[in-house]
CSV table of C-alpha atoms in Angstrom, one decimal:
chain,number,residue,atom,x,y,z
A,169,MET,CA,269.5,153.3,28.9
A,170,ALA,CA,268.9,149.7,29.3
A,171,GLU,CA,265.8,150.2,31.3
A,172,LEU,CA,264.4,152.7,28.8
A,173,ALA,CA,265.0,150.2,26.0
A,174,GLY,CA,263.2,147.6,27.9
A,175,LEU,CA,260.2,149.9,28.5
A,176,VAL,CA,260.1,150.6,24.7
A,177,GLN,CA,259.9,146.8,24.0
A,178,ARG,CA,257.0,146.3,26.5
A,179,LEU,CA,255.1,149.3,24.9
A,180,GLU,CA,255.7,147.7,21.5
A,181,VAL,CA,254.2,144.5,22.8
A,182,ALA,CA,251.2,146.3,24.1
A,183,VAL,CA,250.7,147.9,20.7
A,184,GLY,CA,251.0,144.7,19.1
A,185,ARG,CA,248.2,143.3,21.2
A,186,LEU,CA,245.9,146.3,20.4
A,187,GLU,CA,246.6,145.7,16.7
A,188,SER,CA,245.8,142.0,17.0
A,189,MET,CA,242.4,142.8,18.6
A,190,SER,CA,241.7,145.4,15.9
A,191,SER,CA,242.5,143.3,13.0
A,192,SER,CA,240.9,140.0,14.3
A,193,GLY,CA,237.4,140.9,13.1
A,194,GLY,CA,237.8,139.2,9.8
A,195,GLY,CA,239.4,136.0,11.1
A,196,GLY,CA,236.1,134.3,12.2
A,197,GLY,CA,237.7,132.6,15.2
A,198,PRO,CA,237.2,132.8,19.0
A,199,ALA,CA,239.5,135.8,19.1
A,200,ALA,CA,237.6,137.6,16.5
A,201,VAL,CA,234.4,137.1,18.5
A,202,SER,CA,235.6,138.0,21.7
A,203,GLY,CA,238.3,140.6,20.8
A,204,VAL,CA,240.7,139.1,23.1
A,205,VAL,CA,244.2,137.9,22.5
A,206,SER,CA,244.4,134.1,23.0
A,207,VAL,CA,246.2,132.7,26.1
A,208,TYR,CA,249.1,131.4,24.3
A,209,VAL,CA,249.7,134.7,22.4
A,210,GLU,CA,249.5,136.6,25.8
A,211,ALA,CA,252.1,134.2,27.2
A,212,TYR,CA,254.3,134.8,24.2
A,213,ASP,CA,254.0,138.6,24.9
A,214,ASN,CA,255.5,138.0,28.3
A,215,LEU,CA,258.5,136.3,26.7
A,216,LEU,CA,258.9,139.3,24.5
A,217,ALA,CA,258.6,141.7,27.4
A,218,GLY,CA,261.0,139.7,29.6
A,219,PRO,CA,264.2,138.1,28.2
A,220,VAL,CA,263.9,139.3,24.7
A,221,ALA,CA,263.5,142.8,25.9
A,222,GLN,CA,266.5,142.4,28.2
A,223,TYR,CA,268.6,140.9,25.4
A,224,THR,CA,267.7,143.8,23.2
A,225,ALA,CA,268.4,146.4,25.8
A,226,LEU,CA,271.9,145.1,26.6
A,227,SER,CA,272.7,144.6,22.8
A,228,GLN,CA,271.8,148.3,22.4
A,229,LYS,CA,274.4,149.2,25.3
A,230,ILE,CA,277.2,147.0,23.7
A,231,GLY,CA,276.3,148.7,20.3
A,232,GLY,CA,277.9,147.9,17.0
A,233,ASP,CA,277.4,144.6,15.3
A,234,VAL,CA,275.7,143.1,18.3
A,235,GLN,CA,273.1,145.9,18.3
A,236,LYS,CA,272.4,145.3,14.6
A,237,HIS,CA,272.2,141.6,15.1
A,238,ALA,CA,269.7,142.2,18.0
A,239,GLU,CA,267.4,144.3,15.7
A,240,LEU,CA,267.1,141.3,13.3
A,241,ILE,CA,266.3,139.0,16.2
A,242,LYS,CA,263.7,141.4,17.4
A,243,GLN,CA,262.2,141.4,14.0
A,244,ALA,CA,262.0,137.7,13.7
A,245,PHE,CA,260.2,137.5,17.2
A,246,SER,CA,257.7,140.0,15.9
A,247,TYR,CA,257.0,138.1,12.9
A,248,GLN,CA,256.6,134.8,14.8
A,249,ARG,CA,254.0,136.7,17.2
A,250,GLN,CA,252.0,137.5,14.0
A,251,LEU,CA,252.1,133.9,13.0
A,252,LEU,CA,250.9,132.8,16.6
A,253,VAL,CA,248.0,135.4,16.2
A,254,THR,CA,247.0,133.8,12.9
A,255,ALA,CA,247.1,130.3,14.3
A,256,SER,CA,245.1,131.2,17.4
A,257,ASN,CA,242.3,132.5,15.1
A,258,SER,CA,242.5,130.1,12.2
A,259,GLN,CA,242.6,126.4,11.3
A,260,LYS,CA,245.8,124.7,10.0
A,261,PRO,CA,246.3,125.4,6.3
A,262,SER,CA,247.8,123.2,3.6
A,263,ASP,CA,251.6,122.7,3.5
A,264,SER,CA,252.1,125.1,0.7
A,265,ALA,CA,250.2,127.8,2.6
A,266,LEU,CA,252.0,127.0,5.8
A,267,THR,CA,255.3,127.5,4.1
A,268,SER,CA,254.3,130.9,2.9
A,269,LEU,CA,253.2,131.6,6.5
A,270,LEU,CA,256.6,130.7,7.7
A,271,ALA,CA,258.4,132.8,5.0
A,272,PRO,CA,258.9,136.0,7.0
A,273,VAL,CA,260.6,134.3,9.9
A,274,SER,CA,262.6,132.1,7.7
A,275,LYS,CA,263.8,135.1,5.8
A,276,VAL,CA,265.1,136.8,8.8
A,277,ILE,CA,266.7,133.7,10.0
A,278,GLN,CA,268.8,133.7,6.8
A,279,GLU,CA,269.6,137.5,7.3
A,280,VAL,CA,270.9,136.9,10.7
A,281,GLN,CA,273.1,134.0,9.6
A,282,ALA,CA,274.3,136.0,6.5
A,283,PHE,CA,275.2,139.0,8.9
A,284,ARG,CA,277.5,136.8,10.7
A,285,GLU,CA,279.2,135.6,7.7
A,286,LYS,CA,279.7,139.1,6.4
A,287,ASN,CA,281.3,140.3,9.6
A,288,ARG,CA,283.8,137.5,10.4
A,289,SER,CA,286.4,140.2,11.2
A,290,SER,CA,284.2,141.7,13.9
A,291,PRO,CA,285.7,142.0,17.3
A,292,LEU,CA,282.4,140.6,18.7
A,293,PHE,CA,282.4,137.8,16.3
A,294,ASN,CA,281.7,135.2,19.2
A,295,HIS,CA,278.5,137.2,20.0
A,296,LEU,CA,277.4,137.1,16.4
A,297,SER,CA,278.3,133.3,16.2
A,298,ALA,CA,276.2,132.5,19.2
A,299,VAL,CA,273.1,134.1,17.9
A,300,SER,CA,273.7,132.7,14.4
A,301,GLU,CA,274.1,129.1,15.5
A,302,SER,CA,271.0,129.2,17.7
A,303,VAL,CA,268.6,131.4,15.8
A,304,PRO,CA,267.2,128.3,13.8
A,305,ALA,CA,265.3,127.5,17.1
A,306,LEU,CA,262.7,129.9,15.9
A,307,GLY,CA,261.7,127.2,13.3
A,308,TRP,CA,260.0,125.3,16.2
A,309,VAL,CA,256.7,126.3,14.7
A,310,ALA,CA,257.3,123.8,11.9
A,311,ILE,CA,258.5,121.0,14.1
A,312,ALA,CA,256.4,118.1,15.2
A,313,PRO,CA,255.9,116.3,17.5
A,314,LYS,CA,258.9,117.5,19.5
A,315,PRO,CA,259.4,121.3,19.1
A,316,GLY,CA,260.7,121.7,22.6
A,317,PRO,CA,263.7,119.4,22.3
A,318,TYR,CA,264.6,121.0,18.9
A,319,VAL,CA,264.8,124.4,20.6
A,320,LYS,CA,267.1,122.7,23.3
A,321,GLU,CA,269.4,121.4,20.5
A,322,MET,CA,269.8,124.8,18.9
A,323,GLN,CA,270.5,126.3,22.3
A,324,ASP,CA,273.3,123.8,22.8
A,325,ALA,CA,274.6,124.8,19.5
A,326,ALA,CA,275.4,128.3,20.8
A,327,MET,CA,277.1,127.1,24.0
A,328,PHE,CA,280.5,126.9,22.4
A,329,TYR,CA,280.4,130.6,21.5
A,330,THR,CA,278.6,131.9,24.6
A,331,ASN,CA,281.4,130.1,26.6
A,332,ARG,CA,284.0,132.1,24.6
A,333,VAL,CA,282.2,135.2,25.3
A,334,LEU,CA,282.1,134.5,29.1
A,335,LYS,CA,285.8,133.5,29.0
A,336,ASP,CA,286.9,136.7,27.2
A,337,PHE,CA,284.8,139.2,29.2
A,338,LYS,CA,284.3,137.6,32.6
A,339,GLU,CA,287.1,139.6,34.1
A,340,LYS,CA,286.8,142.7,31.8
A,341,ASP,CA,283.1,143.7,31.4
A,342,LYS,CA,280.3,142.1,33.3
A,343,MET,CA,277.7,143.6,30.8
A,344,HIS,CA,278.7,140.9,28.3
A,345,VAL,CA,278.1,138.2,31.0
A,346,GLU,CA,274.7,139.7,31.5
A,347,TRP,CA,274.1,139.6,27.8
A,348,VAL,CA,274.9,135.9,27.6
A,349,ASN,CA,272.6,135.1,30.6
A,350,ALA,CA,269.8,137.2,28.9
A,351,TYR,CA,270.3,135.5,25.5
A,352,VAL,CA,270.4,132.1,26.8
A,353,SER,CA,267.3,132.6,29.0
A,354,ILE,CA,265.4,133.4,25.8
A,355,TRP,CA,265.6,129.8,24.7
A,356,THR,CA,265.2,128.4,28.1
A,357,GLU,CA,262.0,130.2,28.6
A,358,LEU,CA,260.8,129.5,25.1
A,359,GLN,CA,261.2,125.8,25.9
A,360,ALA,CA,259.1,126.2,29.0
A,361,TYR,CA,256.5,128.1,26.9
A,362,ILE,CA,256.3,125.5,24.1
A,363,LYS,CA,256.0,122.7,26.8
A,364,GLN,CA,253.0,124.5,28.3
A,365,HIS,CA,251.1,125.6,25.0
A,366,HIS,CA,252.5,123.6,22.0
A,367,THR,CA,253.8,120.4,23.5
A,368,THR,CA,253.5,118.3,20.2
A,369,GLY,CA,253.6,121.3,17.6
A,370,LEU,CA,252.1,124.6,17.0
A,371,SER,CA,248.4,124.8,18.2
A,372,TRP,CA,245.9,125.9,15.6
A,373,SER,CA,242.4,127.0,16.3
A,374,LYS,CA,239.6,124.2,15.9
A,375,THR,CA,237.2,126.8,14.5
A,376,GLY,CA,237.4,129.8,12.2
A,377,GLN,CA,238.5,129.9,8.6
A,378,VAL,CA,241.5,128.1,7.2
A,379,ALA,CA,244.6,130.3,7.5
A,380,SER,CA,245.6,131.8,4.2
A,381,ALA,CA,249.1,132.7,3.0
A,382,SER,CA,248.5,136.4,3.4
A,383,GLY,CA,247.3,136.0,6.9
A,384,GLY,CA,250.7,135.5,8.4
A,385,ALA,CA,252.7,138.3,6.9
A,386,PRO,CA,253.3,141.3,9.1
A,387,ARG,CA,251.7,144.7,8.1
A,388,GLY,CA,253.8,146.4,5.5
A,389,ALA,CA,255.8,143.3,4.8
A,390,PRO,CA,255.9,142.3,1.1
A,391,ALA,CA,254.0,139.0,0.2
A,392,PRO,CA,256.4,136.1,0.1
A,393,PRO,CA,257.3,134.8,-3.4
A,394,PRO,CA,255.3,131.8,-4.7
A,395,PRO,CA,257.0,128.4,-4.2
A,396,GLY,CA,259.3,127.4,-7.0
A,397,PRO,CA,258.7,124.6,-9.6
A,398,PRO,CA,258.9,121.0,-8.4
A,399,PRO,CA,262.1,119.2,-8.8
A,400,PRO,CA,262.7,117.2,-11.9
A,401,PRO,CA,261.6,113.5,-11.7
A,402,MET,CA,264.4,111.1,-10.7
A,403,ASP,CA,266.0,109.1,-13.4
A,404,LEU,CA,265.4,105.6,-12.1
A,405,GLY,CA,267.5,104.1,-14.8
A,406,LYS,CA,270.7,105.7,-13.3
A,407,SER,CA,272.1,104.8,-9.8
A,408,SER,CA,272.7,107.4,-7.3
A,409,GLY,CA,274.2,107.8,-3.8
A,410,GLY,CA,277.4,106.5,-2.5
A,411,ASP,CA,277.4,103.2,-4.3
A,412,SER,CA,277.9,104.7,-7.7
A,413,GLY,CA,281.5,105.9,-7.0
A,414,ALA,CA,282.4,102.3,-5.6
A,415,THR,CA,281.0,100.9,-8.8
A,416,THR,CA,283.1,103.3,-11.0
A,417,HIS,CA,286.1,102.5,-9.0
A,418,ASN,CA,285.6,98.7,-9.3
A,419,ALA,CA,285.2,98.9,-13.0
A,420,LEU,CA,288.3,101.0,-13.3
A,421,PHE,CA,290.6,98.5,-11.3
A,422,ALA,CA,289.0,95.7,-13.2
A,423,SER,CA,290.3,97.3,-16.4
A,424,ILE,CA,293.7,98.0,-15.0
A,425,ASN,CA,294.1,94.3,-13.8
A,426,LYS,CA,293.8,93.2,-17.4
A,427,GLY,CA,297.4,94.1,-18.0
A,428,ALA,CA,298.6,93.9,-21.6
A,429,ASP,CA,295.0,92.6,-22.5
A,430,ILE,CA,293.5,96.1,-21.9
A,431,THR,CA,294.5,97.1,-25.5
A,432,LYS,CA,292.3,94.3,-27.2
A,433,GLY,CA,289.3,96.4,-27.0
A,434,LEU,CA,290.8,99.3,-29.2
A,435,LYS,CA,289.8,99.8,-32.7
A,436,HIS,CA,292.5,99.1,-35.3
A,437,VAL,CA,293.0,102.2,-37.5
A,438,SER,CA,294.2,101.4,-41.1
A,439,ASP,CA,296.9,103.7,-43.0
A,440,ASP,CA,294.3,105.3,-45.3
A,441,GLN,CA,292.4,106.5,-42.2
A,442,LYS,CA,295.5,108.3,-40.7
A,443,THR,CA,295.8,111.9,-41.5
A,444,HIS,CA,299.6,112.0,-41.5
A,445,LYS,CA,299.7,109.2,-44.1
A,446,ASN,CA,296.7,110.5,-46.1
A,447,PRO,CA,296.8,114.4,-46.6
A,448,GLY,CA,293.5,114.4,-48.3
A,449,LEU,CA,291.9,113.8,-45.0
A,450,LYS,CA,293.1,117.2,-43.6
A,451,ALA,CA,291.4,119.1,-46.4
A,452,GLN,CA,288.1,117.4,-45.8
A,453,GLY,CA,288.0,118.2,-42.1
A,454,GLY,CA,289.0,121.9,-42.8
A,455,PRO,CA,292.1,123.8,-41.3
A,456,LEU,CA,293.5,122.2,-38.1
A,457,PRO,CA,293.9,124.4,-35.2
A,458,SER,CA,297.4,125.8,-34.5
A,459,GLY,CA,297.4,125.0,-30.9
A,460,PRO,CA,295.2,125.1,-27.8
A,461,LYS,CA,294.1,128.5,-26.7
A,462,PRO,CA,294.7,129.0,-23.0
A,463,PHE,CA,291.9,130.4,-20.9
A,464,ALA,CA,289.5,130.4,-23.9
A,465,ALA,CA,285.8,130.1,-22.8
A,466,ARG,CA,284.7,126.6,-23.2
A,467,PRO,CA,281.1,126.1,-24.5
A,468,THR,CA,278.9,124.6,-21.9
A,469,ALA,CA,275.7,122.8,-22.2
A,470,ALA,CA,272.8,124.3,-20.2
A,471,ALA,CA,273.2,123.3,-16.6
A,472,SER,CA,270.8,120.8,-15.5
A,473,PRO,CA,269.0,121.4,-12.1
A,474,ALA,CA,270.8,119.9,-9.1
A,475,ARG,CA,269.2,116.8,-7.8
A,476,THR,CA,268.6,116.5,-4.2
A,477,LEU,CA,269.6,113.0,-3.1
A,478,PRO,CA,267.4,111.4,-0.3
A,479,PRO,CA,268.9,111.4,3.3
A,480,VAL,CA,270.2,108.1,4.4
A,481,LEU,CA,270.7,106.8,8.0
A,482,GLU,CA,271.0,103.1,8.0
A,483,LEU,CA,273.3,100.0,8.8
A,484,ASP,CA,274.7,98.4,5.8
A,485,GLY,CA,276.6,95.3,7.0
A,486,LYS,CA,279.3,96.7,9.3
A,487,LYS,CA,279.0,100.3,8.2
A,488,TRP,CA,276.6,102.9,9.5
A,489,LYS,CA,275.8,105.2,6.5
A,490,VAL,CA,274.8,108.7,7.3
A,491,GLU,CA,274.5,110.6,3.9
A,492,ASN,CA,272.8,113.7,2.4
A,493,GLN,CA,271.4,115.0,5.8
A,494,GLU,CA,270.4,118.6,5.5
A,495,GLY,CA,269.6,120.6,8.8
A,496,ALA,CA,268.9,117.3,10.5
A,497,HIS,CA,269.6,118.0,14.2
A,498,GLY,CA,269.3,115.1,16.7
A,499,LEU,CA,270.7,112.4,14.5
A,500,VAL,CA,271.6,109.3,16.9
A,501,ILE,CA,273.4,106.0,16.4
A,502,SER,CA,272.9,104.0,19.5
A,503,ASP,CA,272.8,100.4,18.8
A,504,THR,CA,276.5,100.0,18.0
A,505,GLU,CA,279.1,97.2,18.1
A,506,LEU,CA,282.9,97.3,18.4
A,507,LYS,CA,283.3,96.0,14.7
A,508,GLN,CA,281.1,98.7,13.2
A,509,VAL,CA,282.3,101.9,11.5
A,510,VAL,CA,280.3,105.2,10.8
A,511,TYR,CA,280.6,107.0,7.5
A,512,ALA,CA,279.1,110.4,7.3
A,513,PHE,CA,278.9,111.8,3.7
A,514,LYS,CA,277.7,115.3,2.5
A,515,CYS,CA,275.9,116.1,5.8
A,516,ASN,CA,275.3,119.8,6.2
A,517,ASN,CA,274.1,121.9,9.2
A,518,SER,CA,273.4,118.8,11.2
A,519,THR,CA,274.4,117.1,14.5
A,520,LEU,CA,275.2,113.4,14.9
A,521,GLN,CA,275.7,111.5,18.1
A,522,VAL,CA,277.2,108.0,18.2
A,523,LYS,CA,276.8,106.1,21.4
A,524,GLY,CA,278.8,103.1,22.6
A,525,LYS,CA,282.2,101.9,21.5
A,526,ILE,CA,282.8,101.7,17.7
A,527,ASN,CA,285.9,100.9,15.4
A,528,SER,CA,286.0,104.2,13.4
A,529,ILE,CA,284.3,107.3,12.2
A,530,ILE,CA,284.8,109.0,9.0
A,531,LEU,CA,283.4,112.5,8.2
A,532,ASP,CA,283.6,113.1,4.4
A,533,ASN,CA,282.5,116.4,2.5
A,534,CYS,CA,280.6,117.7,5.5
A,535,LYS,CA,279.8,121.3,6.3
A,536,LYS,CA,278.8,122.6,9.7
A,537,LEU,CA,278.4,119.1,11.2
A,538,GLY,CA,278.6,118.6,14.8
A,539,LEU,CA,279.8,115.0,15.9
A,540,VAL,CA,279.7,113.7,19.5
A,541,PHE,CA,280.7,110.2,20.2
A,542,ASP,CA,281.6,108.0,23.2
A,543,ASP,CA,284.6,105.8,22.4
A,544,VAL,CA,286.5,104.8,19.2
A,545,VAL,CA,289.2,102.2,19.3
A,546,GLY,CA,290.6,103.1,15.8
A,547,ILE,CA,290.7,106.5,14.3
A,548,ILE,CA,288.5,109.6,13.6
A,549,GLU,CA,289.0,110.9,10.0
A,550,VAL,CA,287.9,114.3,8.9
A,551,ILE,CA,288.3,114.6,5.1
A,552,ASN,CA,287.3,117.6,2.8
A,553,CYS,CA,285.1,119.1,5.5
A,554,LYS,CA,284.2,122.7,6.5
A,555,ASP,CA,283.4,124.2,9.8
A,556,VAL,CA,283.0,121.0,11.7
A,557,LYS,CA,283.0,120.3,15.5
A,558,VAL,CA,284.1,117.0,17.0
A,559,GLN,CA,283.6,116.1,20.7
A,560,VAL,CA,284.9,113.0,22.3
A,561,MET,CA,283.2,111.9,25.5
A,562,GLY,CA,285.3,108.9,26.2
A,563,LYS,CA,288.6,107.8,24.5
A,564,VAL,CA,290.0,107.9,21.0
A,565,PRO,CA,293.6,107.1,20.1
A,566,THR,CA,294.0,109.2,16.8
A,567,ILE,CA,292.2,112.0,15.0
A,568,SER,CA,293.2,112.7,11.4
A,569,ILE,CA,292.2,116.0,9.8
A,570,ASN,CA,292.9,116.3,6.1
A,571,LYS,CA,291.8,119.1,3.5
A,572,THR,CA,289.5,120.7,5.9
A,573,ASP,CA,288.8,124.3,6.7
A,574,GLY,CA,287.6,124.9,10.2
A,575,CYS,CA,287.7,122.1,12.6
A,576,HIS,CA,287.2,122.2,16.4
A,577,VAL,CA,288.1,119.2,18.5
A,578,TYR,CA,286.8,118.8,21.9
A,579,LEU,CA,288.8,116.4,24.1
A,580,SER,CA,287.7,114.7,27.3
A,581,LYS,CA,289.9,114.1,30.3
A,582,ASP,CA,290.4,110.5,29.2
A,583,SER,CA,291.5,111.2,25.6
A,584,LEU,CA,294.1,113.8,26.4
A,585,SER,CA,296.8,111.4,25.1
A,586,CYS,CA,295.3,111.1,21.6
A,587,GLU,CA,297.4,111.9,18.5
A,588,ILE,CA,296.0,114.6,16.1
A,589,ILE,CA,297.5,114.3,12.7
A,590,SER,CA,296.6,117.1,10.1
A,591,ALA,CA,297.4,117.9,6.5
A,592,LYS,CA,296.4,120.6,4.0
A,593,SER,CA,294.0,122.0,6.7
A,594,SER,CA,293.3,125.4,8.4
A,595,GLU,CA,291.4,126.9,11.2
A,596,MET,CA,292.0,123.8,13.4
A,597,ASN,CA,291.6,124.3,17.3
A,598,VAL,CA,291.9,121.8,20.0
A,599,LEU,CA,289.9,122.4,23.3
A,600,VAL,CA,291.2,120.9,26.4
A,601,PRO,CA,289.1,120.6,29.6
A,602,LYS,CA,290.1,122.4,32.7
A,603,LYS,CA,289.2,121.6,36.3
A,604,ASP,CA,286.4,124.0,36.4
A,605,GLY,CA,284.6,122.3,33.4
A,606,GLU,CA,285.6,125.2,30.9
A,607,TYR,CA,287.8,124.6,27.9
A,608,THR,CA,291.2,125.9,26.9
A,609,GLU,CA,291.4,126.6,23.3
A,610,ILE,CA,294.7,125.8,21.6
A,611,PRO,CA,295.2,126.3,17.7
A,612,VAL,CA,296.9,123.7,15.7
A,613,PRO,CA,299.8,125.2,13.8
A,614,GLU,CA,299.4,125.7,10.0
A,615,GLN,CA,302.8,127.1,9.1
A,616,PHE,CA,306.1,125.5,9.5
A,617,LYS,CA,309.8,126.2,9.1
A,618,THR,CA,312.2,123.7,7.7
A,619,VAL,CA,316.0,123.9,7.9
A,620,TRP,CA,318.9,121.7,6.9
A,621,ASP,CA,321.1,121.0,10.0
A,622,GLY,CA,323.8,119.3,8.1
A,623,SER,CA,322.5,115.8,8.2
A,624,LYS,CA,318.8,116.1,7.9
A,625,LEU,CA,315.8,118.4,7.4
A,626,VAL,CA,314.3,119.7,10.8
A,627,THR,CA,310.9,121.2,10.7
A,628,THR,CA,309.3,123.2,13.5
A,629,ALA,CA,306.1,125.1,13.8
A,630,THR,CA,306.0,128.8,13.4
A,631,GLU,CA,303.8,131.5,14.9
A,632,ILE,CA,303.0,134.7,13.2
A,633,ALA,CA,302.8,137.8,15.3
A,634,GLY,CA,300.0,140.2,14.1
């Protein structure tokens, strides 16, 4: 069955080549003149006929959610091939046109990730997660000047879940091990392909017409929607960013420190202005409400468009500020000192590496953030976060997790003695290294039992059998 699926994949690649040649007559580029698929499109076809076809075939044998996921991945690669054909025949377009050309692949990437979120109860959730975490690698066509390293970062993002698949099925079903090897080889060979043909970014033709937005859409696919309106202009009169909260807090504490003098700024109300001493004021204002109405709909003003704050990565005194990073993979802080701290705020779908020995690190309001660091002499704090991964390469004495849903902590051999303190958090797991280099995953208790032993309260962790 797997061999038949692989043969079908290779036939589809051949049909795609023939369609490229027949449709290239209006491109005006070299391929249009010679009627031959460019060298780098042919090399991409070899990638499709090789590891992509093998991954698809094994996914069909596994079936279920993995097969459905693989069909989306196959579609994404097909759309990307169409983009490569367009690039080989056309000159690079404007940024807005390029965004439209990238839209089909981008849409499938979102569908792949949404499929995983909708199937969290799937018995093959680790398979879905491995694909979902790494599929943004197909965005390499929009990355310059280092698309190859970007693919490597996305491949590494899937390693946690591919290792779990290997752990679960290594002794049960070798087909799943073959599936992992085939899937990982897709990104390995894609890196080699990029290094050979698109080292500093997607290679566009030097001749031919400028690529149009309609040129990259696959046949039968609807045209991508036009780009939305530009964001509203920033109000330069108002401060934004992390300093605004600090300013508000300083003003609040300054008022509190006034003590009794805080009431000096209040306006005096005379007796003739008090409704309980002047009943005539009640009549002027109409009938008073009888009381608050619970759950009544509160009138709201029209919601203003959300403003996107600029990303920040800078050293401010002794604090490294990493703020508002979106999809920023490969953030690195290397020039560190022992007295410095790192504060990451509202960083989503990003990775951050901190090199050297540092005082402390705080992750605040981050989502899908991966943190890798060497040594911390103080504490790692994870606050109000969701689905974050923290890996220590050296030593850390304390890790604090507070109001966080989903936190994976990877310990090193030198950090096994660290204390992990958690409160109001869920889905916490600590991964301890074994001698063979793999990790043993241990969940952190979330439910506790407390009893009175006659002199004090005794609390122990409980386990739910399900």
